[in-house]
Amino acid sequence: MGMTVQLDDGGGTGDESDGPAENIVAEINITPLTDVFLVLLIIFMVTSTALVESEVASRSGMKVVLPKANAAGPVSQRRSDPVLTVTKAGELYLGSHKVDTANLEGDIRKALADVGSETLLIRGDKNVLLGNAVDIMSTAKKAGATHIAILTAPGK
C-alpha cells in the first residue's frame, strides 16, 4: 500500500513558484505474503506426511498381526532390505506385490539382487503355521538370503 504525503519545504517565504517538495512514503503490507507462506507450509506438511505414510505402506505390504516377543532384539534394518509378508490366509507379498509360491525363490533372488542385500525380513501373521514359515525360510536360503529376520511386535 502506498501513500503520498505533501509537506512544506520549510522555506517559510510563502512563494510557491518553485512548487512544494514531495516526499513519498512507501510501505509494504506483508500480511498477504505471510498468509501465502503459511498456506504453502501447511501444504508441504500434509503432502510430506502422506508421502511418508504411503512409502511405509508400500514397503510393508499387507497388514498382518505380528506375534509378540519379549526377548526379541532390534533388527539392523536397511531401508532397502526386502520384506516378505505372509498373511493369515497364506498369501505372500514381497514388498507390496503379491507373489506366487511357485515363483517365490526367483522373486526373492531378484529382490535381493536389486538392492544388493543378503538379508530378508519376514513379516508373518501370528496365525501362520510353523510348517509354512519353515518352507518360506528354506526357499529364501536357496534364493541367496544368508540372513533372515522375523519381525515381531514388542511384547508387554
Tab-separated table of C-alpha atoms in Angstrom:
chain	number	residue	atom	x	y	z
A	1	MET	CA	0.000	0.000	0.000
A	2	GLY	CA	1.467	3.353	-0.927
A	3	MET	CA	0.695	6.789	0.413
A	4	THR	CA	1.719	10.231	-0.793
A	5	VAL	CA	2.319	12.973	1.757
A	6	GLN	CA	2.988	16.565	0.753
A	7	LEU	CA	4.971	18.638	3.210
A	8	ASP	CA	6.102	22.232	3.138
A	9	ASP	CA	9.770	22.599	2.221
A	10	GLY	CA	10.321	24.760	5.281
A	11	GLY	CA	11.409	27.866	3.374
A	12	GLY	CA	8.787	29.995	5.028
A	13	THR	CA	8.627	32.517	2.160
A	14	GLY	CA	5.201	31.552	1.060
A	15	ASP	CA	6.378	31.744	-2.516
A	16	GLU	CA	5.089	28.725	-4.274
A	17	SER	CA	6.566	29.383	-7.662
A	18	ASP	CA	9.120	26.582	-7.436
A	19	GLY	CA	6.421	24.116	-6.195
A	20	PRO	CA	6.163	22.216	-2.965
A	21	ALA	CA	8.613	19.404	-2.256
A	22	GLU	CA	7.026	15.960	-2.340
A	23	ASN	CA	8.068	13.187	-0.016
A	24	ILE	CA	6.777	9.773	-0.966
A	25	VAL	CA	6.417	7.262	1.826
A	26	ALA	CA	6.058	3.727	0.571
A	27	GLU	CA	5.196	0.864	2.863
A	28	ILE	CA	4.623	-2.770	2.044
A	29	ASN	CA	1.859	-4.742	3.676
A	30	ILE	CA	3.330	-8.205	4.279
A	31	THR	CA	0.160	-9.796	5.658
A	32	PRO	CA	-0.862	-11.385	2.303
A	33	LEU	CA	2.702	-12.585	1.802
A	34	THR	CA	2.695	-14.185	5.252
A	35	ASP	CA	-0.652	-15.834	4.502
A	36	VAL	CA	0.716	-17.354	1.303
A	37	PHE	CA	3.789	-18.695	3.120
A	38	LEU	CA	1.655	-20.247	5.860
A	39	VAL	CA	-0.606	-21.928	3.293
A	40	LEU	CA	2.445	-23.293	1.473
A	41	LEU	CA	3.850	-24.578	4.775
A	42	ILE	CA	0.607	-26.393	5.557
A	43	ILE	CA	0.509	-27.932	2.062
A	44	PHE	CA	4.110	-29.088	2.446
A	45	MET	CA	3.435	-30.645	5.863
A	46	VAL	CA	0.347	-32.526	4.628
A	47	THR	CA	1.980	-33.847	1.460
A	48	SER	CA	5.193	-34.890	3.186
A	49	THR	CA	3.213	-36.814	5.814
A	50	ALA	CA	1.174	-38.512	3.107
A	51	LEU	CA	4.331	-39.431	1.174
A	52	VAL	CA	5.971	-40.943	4.241
A	53	GLU	CA	2.855	-42.966	5.082
A	54	SER	CA	2.498	-44.228	1.516
A	55	GLU	CA	6.189	-45.234	1.424
A	56	VAL	CA	5.824	-47.164	4.676
A	57	ALA	CA	2.649	-48.837	3.439
A	58	SER	CA	4.189	-49.812	0.102
A	59	ARG	CA	7.272	-51.192	1.823
A	60	SER	CA	5.470	-53.301	4.386
A	61	GLY	CA	2.927	-54.938	2.092
A	62	MET	CA	-0.278	-56.205	3.649
A	63	LYS	CA	-1.372	-55.608	7.226
A	64	VAL	CA	-0.772	-58.578	9.479
A	65	VAL	CA	-0.953	-59.193	13.210
A	66	LEU	CA	2.662	-59.747	14.219
A	67	PRO	CA	3.452	-62.171	17.015
A	68	LYS	CA	4.613	-60.586	20.269
A	69	ALA	CA	8.085	-61.263	21.615
A	70	ASN	CA	9.582	-60.073	24.907
A	71	ALA	CA	13.182	-61.127	24.309
A	72	ALA	CA	13.493	-60.115	20.666
A	73	GLY	CA	16.386	-57.780	19.961
A	74	PRO	CA	16.405	-54.956	17.446
A	75	VAL	CA	16.962	-55.815	13.804
A	76	SER	CA	19.576	-53.765	11.999
A	77	GLN	CA	17.398	-52.983	9.023
A	78	ARG	CA	18.416	-51.043	5.987
A	79	ARG	CA	15.674	-49.258	4.130
A	80	SER	CA	16.422	-51.345	1.080
A	81	ASP	CA	16.121	-54.809	2.678
A	82	PRO	CA	13.231	-56.688	1.043
A	83	VAL	CA	10.259	-57.523	3.263
A	84	LEU	CA	8.261	-60.703	2.679
A	85	THR	CA	4.789	-60.612	4.231
A	86	VAL	CA	2.834	-63.788	4.972
A	87	THR	CA	-0.872	-63.240	5.655
A	88	LYS	CA	-3.216	-65.345	7.767
A	89	ALA	CA	-4.616	-66.883	4.584
A	90	GLY	CA	-1.111	-67.889	3.459
A	91	GLU	CA	-0.766	-65.229	0.751
A	92	LEU	CA	2.761	-63.962	0.118
A	93	TYR	CA	3.685	-60.353	-0.631
A	94	LEU	CA	7.197	-59.212	-1.479
A	95	GLY	CA	7.029	-55.522	-0.670
A	96	SER	CA	3.568	-54.626	-1.939
A	97	HIS	CA	3.482	-57.127	-4.820
A	98	LYS	CA	1.687	-60.437	-4.453
A	99	VAL	CA	3.981	-63.397	-5.081
A	100	ASP	CA	3.056	-66.913	-6.155
A	101	THR	CA	4.634	-69.730	-4.130
A	102	ALA	CA	5.828	-71.375	-7.350
A	103	ASN	CA	7.868	-68.272	-8.244
A	104	LEU	CA	8.896	-67.369	-4.690
A	105	GLU	CA	12.566	-68.382	-4.989
A	106	GLY	CA	13.103	-66.416	-8.203
A	107	ASP	CA	11.293	-63.365	-6.881
A	108	ILE	CA	13.322	-63.362	-3.655
A	109	ARG	CA	16.552	-63.809	-5.609
A	110	LYS	CA	15.615	-60.871	-7.876
A	111	ALA	CA	14.623	-58.647	-4.906
A	112	LEU	CA	17.887	-59.392	-3.084
A	113	ALA	CA	19.927	-58.724	-6.227
A	114	ASP	CA	18.077	-55.473	-6.955
A	115	VAL	CA	19.004	-53.980	-3.571
A	116	GLY	CA	22.370	-55.712	-3.167
A	117	SER	CA	21.427	-57.280	0.133
A	118	GLU	CA	21.646	-60.722	1.677
A	119	THR	CA	19.044	-60.027	4.360
A	120	LEU	CA	15.366	-60.907	4.029
A	121	LEU	CA	12.845	-59.624	6.558
A	122	ILE	CA	9.773	-61.783	7.119
A	123	ARG	CA	6.556	-60.286	8.479
A	124	GLY	CA	4.214	-63.118	9.277
A	125	ASP	CA	0.794	-63.153	10.856
A	126	LYS	CA	0.825	-64.790	14.261
A	127	ASN	CA	-1.546	-67.494	12.986
A	128	VAL	CA	0.754	-68.699	10.181
A	129	LEU	CA	1.619	-72.353	10.665
A	130	LEU	CA	5.183	-73.233	11.584
A	131	GLY	CA	5.489	-75.587	8.610
A	132	ASN	CA	4.682	-72.763	6.184
A	133	ALA	CA	7.225	-70.489	7.867
A	134	VAL	CA	9.942	-73.151	7.639
A	135	ASP	CA	9.166	-73.730	3.946
A	136	ILE	CA	9.429	-69.994	3.254
A	137	MET	CA	12.740	-69.691	5.122
A	138	SER	CA	14.124	-72.723	3.277
A	139	THR	CA	13.140	-71.176	-0.056
A	140	ALA	CA	14.745	-67.868	0.993
A	141	LYS	CA	18.008	-69.649	1.841
A	142	LYS	CA	18.001	-71.302	-1.597
A	143	ALA	CA	17.417	-67.872	-3.158
A	144	GLY	CA	20.581	-66.499	-1.530
A	145	ALA	CA	19.345	-64.894	1.683
A	146	THR	CA	22.135	-65.502	4.206
A	147	HIS	CA	20.340	-63.552	6.937
A	148	ILE	CA	16.635	-64.000	7.659
A	149	ALA	CA	14.908	-61.911	10.310
A	150	ILE	CA	11.393	-62.498	11.568
A	151	LEU	CA	9.719	-59.232	12.504
A	152	THR	CA	7.688	-59.198	15.717
A	153	ALA	CA	5.660	-56.717	17.719
A	154	PRO	CA	7.102	-55.643	21.079
A	155	GLY	CA	5.633	-57.689	23.931
A	156	LYS	CA	4.286	-56.170	27.108
